[in-house]
C-alpha positions as CSV (number, residue, x, y, z in Angstrom):
1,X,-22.4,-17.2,-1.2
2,X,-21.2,-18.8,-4.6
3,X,-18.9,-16.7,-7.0
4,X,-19.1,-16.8,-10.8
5,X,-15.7,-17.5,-12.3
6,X,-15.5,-13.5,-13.7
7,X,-15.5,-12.8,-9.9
8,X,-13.3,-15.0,-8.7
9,X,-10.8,-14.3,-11.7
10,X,-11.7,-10.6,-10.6
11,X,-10.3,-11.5,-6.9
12,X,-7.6,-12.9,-7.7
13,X,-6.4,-10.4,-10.0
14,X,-6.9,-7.8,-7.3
15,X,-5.0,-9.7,-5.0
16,X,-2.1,-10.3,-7.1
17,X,-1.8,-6.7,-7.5
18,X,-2.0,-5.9,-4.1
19,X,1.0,-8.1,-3.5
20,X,2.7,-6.4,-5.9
21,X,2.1,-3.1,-4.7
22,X,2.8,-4.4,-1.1
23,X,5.9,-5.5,-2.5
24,X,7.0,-2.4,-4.2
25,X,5.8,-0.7,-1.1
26,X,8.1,-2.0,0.9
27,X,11.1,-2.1,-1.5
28,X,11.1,1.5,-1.4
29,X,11.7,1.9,2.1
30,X,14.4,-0.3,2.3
31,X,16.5,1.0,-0.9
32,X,15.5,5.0,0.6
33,X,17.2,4.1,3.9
34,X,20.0,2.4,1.5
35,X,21.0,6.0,-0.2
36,X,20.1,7.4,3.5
37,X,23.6,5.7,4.6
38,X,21.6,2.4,6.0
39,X,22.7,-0.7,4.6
40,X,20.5,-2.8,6.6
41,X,17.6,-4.1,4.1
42,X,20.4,-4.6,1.6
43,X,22.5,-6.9,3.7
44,X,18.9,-8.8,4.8
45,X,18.8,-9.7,0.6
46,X,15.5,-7.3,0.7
47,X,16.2,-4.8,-1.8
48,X,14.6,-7.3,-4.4
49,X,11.1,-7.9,-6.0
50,X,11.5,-11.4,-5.7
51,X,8.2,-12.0,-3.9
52,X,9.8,-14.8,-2.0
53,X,11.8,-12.0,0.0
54,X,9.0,-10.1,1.0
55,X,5.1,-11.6,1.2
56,X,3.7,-12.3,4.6
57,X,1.0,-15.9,5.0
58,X,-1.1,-13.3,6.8
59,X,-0.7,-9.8,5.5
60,X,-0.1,-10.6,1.9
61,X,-2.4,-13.7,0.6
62,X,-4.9,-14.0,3.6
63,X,-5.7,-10.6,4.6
64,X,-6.5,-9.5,0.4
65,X,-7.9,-12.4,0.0
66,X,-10.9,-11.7,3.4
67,X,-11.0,-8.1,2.3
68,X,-12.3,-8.9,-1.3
69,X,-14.4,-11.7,-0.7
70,X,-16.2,-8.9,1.8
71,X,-16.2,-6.5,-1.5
72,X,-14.6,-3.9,0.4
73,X,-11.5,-1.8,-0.1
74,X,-8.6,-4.2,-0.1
75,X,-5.3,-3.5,1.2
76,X,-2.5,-5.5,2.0
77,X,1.3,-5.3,3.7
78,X,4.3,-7.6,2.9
79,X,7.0,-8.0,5.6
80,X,8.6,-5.0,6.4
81,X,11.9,-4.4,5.2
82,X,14.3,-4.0,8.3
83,X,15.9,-1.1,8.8
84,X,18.0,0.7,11.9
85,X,17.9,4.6,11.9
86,X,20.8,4.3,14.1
87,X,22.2,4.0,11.0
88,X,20.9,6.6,9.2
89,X,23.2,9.6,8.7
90,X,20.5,11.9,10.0
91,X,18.5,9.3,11.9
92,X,15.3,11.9,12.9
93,X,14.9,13.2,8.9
94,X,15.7,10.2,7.1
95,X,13.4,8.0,9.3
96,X,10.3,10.5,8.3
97,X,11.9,10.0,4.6
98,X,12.3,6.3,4.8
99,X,8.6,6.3,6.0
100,X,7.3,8.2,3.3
101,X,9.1,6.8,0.7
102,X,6.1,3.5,0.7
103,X,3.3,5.7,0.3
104,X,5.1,7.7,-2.4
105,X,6.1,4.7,-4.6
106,X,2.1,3.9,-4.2
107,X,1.5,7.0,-5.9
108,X,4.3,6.7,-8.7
109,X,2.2,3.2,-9.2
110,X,-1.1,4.8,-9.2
111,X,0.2,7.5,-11.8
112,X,2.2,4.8,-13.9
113,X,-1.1,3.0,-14.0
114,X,-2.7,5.8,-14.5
115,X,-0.6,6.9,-17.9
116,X,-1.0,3.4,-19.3
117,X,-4.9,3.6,-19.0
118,X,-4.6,7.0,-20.6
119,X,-2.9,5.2,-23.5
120,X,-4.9,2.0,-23.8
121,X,-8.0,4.1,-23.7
122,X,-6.9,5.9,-26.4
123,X,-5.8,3.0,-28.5
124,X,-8.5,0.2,-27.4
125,X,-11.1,1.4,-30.2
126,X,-8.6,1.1,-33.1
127,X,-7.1,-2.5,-31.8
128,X,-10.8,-3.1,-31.3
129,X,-12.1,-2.1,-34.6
130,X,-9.4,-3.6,-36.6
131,X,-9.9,-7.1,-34.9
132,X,-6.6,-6.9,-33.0
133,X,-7.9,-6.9,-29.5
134,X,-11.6,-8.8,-28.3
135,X,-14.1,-6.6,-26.5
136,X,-13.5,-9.1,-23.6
137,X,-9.9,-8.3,-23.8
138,X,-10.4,-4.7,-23.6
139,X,-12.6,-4.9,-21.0
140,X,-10.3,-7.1,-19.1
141,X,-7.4,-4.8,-19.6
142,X,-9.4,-1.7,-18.4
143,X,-10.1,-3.8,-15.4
144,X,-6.6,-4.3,-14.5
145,X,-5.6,-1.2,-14.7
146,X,-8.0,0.6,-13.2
147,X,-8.0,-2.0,-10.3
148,X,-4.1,-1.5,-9.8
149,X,-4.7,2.8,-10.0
150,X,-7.0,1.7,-6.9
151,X,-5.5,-0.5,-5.4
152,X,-2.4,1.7,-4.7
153,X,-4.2,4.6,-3.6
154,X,-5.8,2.4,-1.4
155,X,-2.3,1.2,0.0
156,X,-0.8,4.9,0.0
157,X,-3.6,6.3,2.1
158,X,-3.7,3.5,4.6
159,X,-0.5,3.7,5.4
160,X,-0.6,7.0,5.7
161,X,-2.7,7.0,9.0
162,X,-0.7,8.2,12.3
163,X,-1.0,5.2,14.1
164,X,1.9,2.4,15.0
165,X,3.5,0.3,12.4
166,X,2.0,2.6,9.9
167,X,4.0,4.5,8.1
168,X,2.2,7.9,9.5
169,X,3.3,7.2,12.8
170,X,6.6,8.1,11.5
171,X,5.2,12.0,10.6
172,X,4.2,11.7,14.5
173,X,7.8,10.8,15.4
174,X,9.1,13.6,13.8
175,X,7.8,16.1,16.2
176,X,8.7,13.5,19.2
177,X,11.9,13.9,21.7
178,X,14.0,12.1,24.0
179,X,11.6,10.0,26.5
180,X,8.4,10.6,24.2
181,X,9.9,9.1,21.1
182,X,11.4,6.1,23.1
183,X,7.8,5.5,24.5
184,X,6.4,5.7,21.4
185,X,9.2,3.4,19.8
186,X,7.9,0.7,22.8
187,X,3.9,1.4,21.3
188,X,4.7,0.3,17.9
189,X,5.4,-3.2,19.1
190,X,2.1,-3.6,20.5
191,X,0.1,-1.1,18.1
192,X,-1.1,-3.7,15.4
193,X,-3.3,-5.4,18.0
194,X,-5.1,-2.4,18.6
195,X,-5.1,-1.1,14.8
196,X,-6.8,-4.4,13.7
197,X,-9.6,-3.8,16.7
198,X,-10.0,-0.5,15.5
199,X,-10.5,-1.2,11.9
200,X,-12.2,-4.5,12.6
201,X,-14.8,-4.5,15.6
202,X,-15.5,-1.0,15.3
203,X,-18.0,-1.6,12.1
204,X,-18.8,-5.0,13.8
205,X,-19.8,-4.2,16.7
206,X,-21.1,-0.7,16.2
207,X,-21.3,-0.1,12.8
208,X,-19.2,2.3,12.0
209,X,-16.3,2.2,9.5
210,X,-14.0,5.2,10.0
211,X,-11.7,3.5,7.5
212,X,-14.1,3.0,4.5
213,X,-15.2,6.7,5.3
214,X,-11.2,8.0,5.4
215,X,-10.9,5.8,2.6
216,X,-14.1,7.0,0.2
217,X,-12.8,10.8,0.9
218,X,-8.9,10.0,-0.3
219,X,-8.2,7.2,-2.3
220,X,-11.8,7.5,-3.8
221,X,-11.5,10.7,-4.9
222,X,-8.2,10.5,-6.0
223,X,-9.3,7.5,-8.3
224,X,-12.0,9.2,-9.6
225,X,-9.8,12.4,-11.0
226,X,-7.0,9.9,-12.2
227,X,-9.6,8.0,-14.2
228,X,-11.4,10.9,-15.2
229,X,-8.0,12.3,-16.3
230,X,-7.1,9.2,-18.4
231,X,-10.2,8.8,-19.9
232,X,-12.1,11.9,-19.8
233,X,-14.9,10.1,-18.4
């Protein structure tokens, strides 16, 4: 299948932002387990944007890159910020608040970007009128933002699923003691194998997608009202 250049600029865009996001993502866990009393991303140099710090070959350029190509939702993850609740000064709390605190910068993104479309929406006809701003630079703006409002609620609401690495396992570990949570510590080093099955040869083989479904109900919906609410479209 050829792409036209609008497309692939379109990709790439998307991708870029989804590394960013990743990025951001993963940031936030490692600077909430900072003020938690856990030094240990800081002292790995990973409390930084740099992207040099962070981006995985396999989760952060080729991973995007498949998922838009397909046209589907596109998510992404960098490489995870270390951290030891060990070190933690309340180790079962603060690891459900480390956890959390990925998804939640995904929706501070998604509601920055969401603020800036609100105000570029309200300007674009003005800059537009006047000569300031080309229709194709409008449109191109609207694009981006839009794309990065997505994009992050597509990143907050896949992490969010209760299964090992993903940062919803952690809500799982909350409610897990003693010989249970040390199991379930052990799963999580095998879990991604079975994650990327699931969300892979599931709609291959049987044609099912559970995760564009999950998806279409939560970050879908939630992009529509944001958009809707910026734009009162």
């Amino acid at each position: 299948m050829l792409y036209s250049t609008e497309q692939l600029v379109s990709i790439a865009v998307t991708v870029l932002l989804v590394m960013f996001s990743a990025i951001v993502h993963e940031v936030a866990h490692g600077w909430v387990a900072y003020r938690l009393g856990d030094p240990t991303a800081k002292e790995a140099g990973r409390l930084t944007l740099d992207p040099r710090a962070h981006l995985d070959g396999f989760g952060s350029v080729l991973l995007p890159l498949i998922m838009a190509f397909l046209g589907g939702p596109v998510f992404a993850f960098a490489r995870p910020v270390p951290y030891n609740p060990y070190r933690l000064r309340h180790p079962r709390r603060d690891e459900l608040l480390v956890a959390l605190a990925g998804p939640a910068s995904n929706v501070l993104q998604a509601l920055v970007g969401t603020a800036l479309l609100g105000a570029f929406w309200s300007l674009a006809p003005g800059a537009y009128a006047s000569g300031t701003l080309s229709l194709e630079l409008v449109g191109g703006t609207l694009d981006l933002l839009t794309t990065y409002v997505y994009v992050n609620l597509v990143l907050c609401f896949f992490n969010l699923i209760p299964f090992p690495p993903l940062d919803g396992s952690k809500v799982v570990l909350f409610f897990l003691k003693g010989d249970a949570r040390r199991k379930f510590y052990e799963l999580s080093q095998y879990a991604m194998v079975g994650l990327i099955l699931i969300l892979y040869v599931l709609p291959t083989v049987l044609g099912f997608d559970p995760l564009g479904i999950y998806l279409n109900a939560t970050a879908g919906r939630f992009y529509d009202a944001l958009v809707t609410l910026a734009t009162g479209v």
